C-alpha positions as YAML, in Angstrom:
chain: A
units: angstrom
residues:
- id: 1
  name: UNK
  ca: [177.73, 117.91, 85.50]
- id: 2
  name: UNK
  ca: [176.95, 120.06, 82.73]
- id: 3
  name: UNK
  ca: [177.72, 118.54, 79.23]
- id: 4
  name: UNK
  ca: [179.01, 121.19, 76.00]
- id: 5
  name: UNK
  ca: [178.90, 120.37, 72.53]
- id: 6
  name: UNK
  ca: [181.94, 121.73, 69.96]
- id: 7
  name: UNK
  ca: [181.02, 121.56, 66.20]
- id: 8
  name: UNK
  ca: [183.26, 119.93, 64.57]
- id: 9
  name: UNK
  ca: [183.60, 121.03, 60.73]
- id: 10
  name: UNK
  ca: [184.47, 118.22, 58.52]
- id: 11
  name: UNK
  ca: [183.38, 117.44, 55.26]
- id: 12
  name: UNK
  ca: [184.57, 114.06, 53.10]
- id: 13
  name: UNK
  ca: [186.06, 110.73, 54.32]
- id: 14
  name: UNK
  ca: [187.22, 112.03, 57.22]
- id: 15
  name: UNK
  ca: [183.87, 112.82, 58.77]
- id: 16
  name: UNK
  ca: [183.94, 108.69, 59.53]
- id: 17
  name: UNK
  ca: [187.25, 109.44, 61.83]
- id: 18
  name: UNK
  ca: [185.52, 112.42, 63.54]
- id: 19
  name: UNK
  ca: [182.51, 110.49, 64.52]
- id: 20
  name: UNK
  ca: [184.72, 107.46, 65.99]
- id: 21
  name: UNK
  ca: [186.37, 110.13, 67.86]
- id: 22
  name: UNK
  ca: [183.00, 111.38, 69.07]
- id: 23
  name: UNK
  ca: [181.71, 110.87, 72.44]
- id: 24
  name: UNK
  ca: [178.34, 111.37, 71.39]
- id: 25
  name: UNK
  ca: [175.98, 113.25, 68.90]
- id: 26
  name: UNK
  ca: [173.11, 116.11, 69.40]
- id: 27
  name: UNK
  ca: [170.08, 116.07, 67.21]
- id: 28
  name: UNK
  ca: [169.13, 119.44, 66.37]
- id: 29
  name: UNK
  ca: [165.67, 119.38, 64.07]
- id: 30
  name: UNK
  ca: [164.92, 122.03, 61.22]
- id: 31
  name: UNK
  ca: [163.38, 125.06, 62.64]
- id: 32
  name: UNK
  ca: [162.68, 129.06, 61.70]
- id: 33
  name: UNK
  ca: [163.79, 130.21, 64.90]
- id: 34
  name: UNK
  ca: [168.17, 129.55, 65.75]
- id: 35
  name: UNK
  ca: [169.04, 127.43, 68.18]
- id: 36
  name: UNK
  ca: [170.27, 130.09, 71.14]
- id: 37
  name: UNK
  ca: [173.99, 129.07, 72.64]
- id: 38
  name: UNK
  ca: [173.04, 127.14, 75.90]
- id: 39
  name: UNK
  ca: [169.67, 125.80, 74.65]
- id: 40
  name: UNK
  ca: [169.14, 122.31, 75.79]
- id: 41
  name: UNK
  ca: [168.73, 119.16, 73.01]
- id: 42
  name: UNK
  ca: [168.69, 115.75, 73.05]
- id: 43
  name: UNK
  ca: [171.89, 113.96, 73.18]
- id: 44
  name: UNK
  ca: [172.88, 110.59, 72.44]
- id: 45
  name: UNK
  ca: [176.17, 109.25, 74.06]
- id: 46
  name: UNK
  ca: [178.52, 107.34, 71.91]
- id: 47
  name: UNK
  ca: [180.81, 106.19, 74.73]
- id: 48
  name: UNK
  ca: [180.34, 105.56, 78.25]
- id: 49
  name: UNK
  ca: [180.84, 108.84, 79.89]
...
């Protein structure tokens, strides 16, 4: 299957709750050029999918 990532905008103490709710985090790395919608990057699985 193919996996999407949402953003999820939070900022504060509730950012903890949003990443519990997570199933897993993208690492995106500091670049000149946009990341294009559809690009592929690394993943990292907080839950058992």
């Amino acid at each position: 299957g193919i996996l999407k990532a949402t953003p999820v905008n939070t900022s504060g103490s509730g950012d903890l709750v949003s990443l519990a709710e997570a199933d897993g985090v993208v690492q995106l790395h500091p670049r000149e050029a946009e990341y294009s919608r559809g690009e592929a990057v690394p993943y990292r699985p907080l839950k058992s999918l």
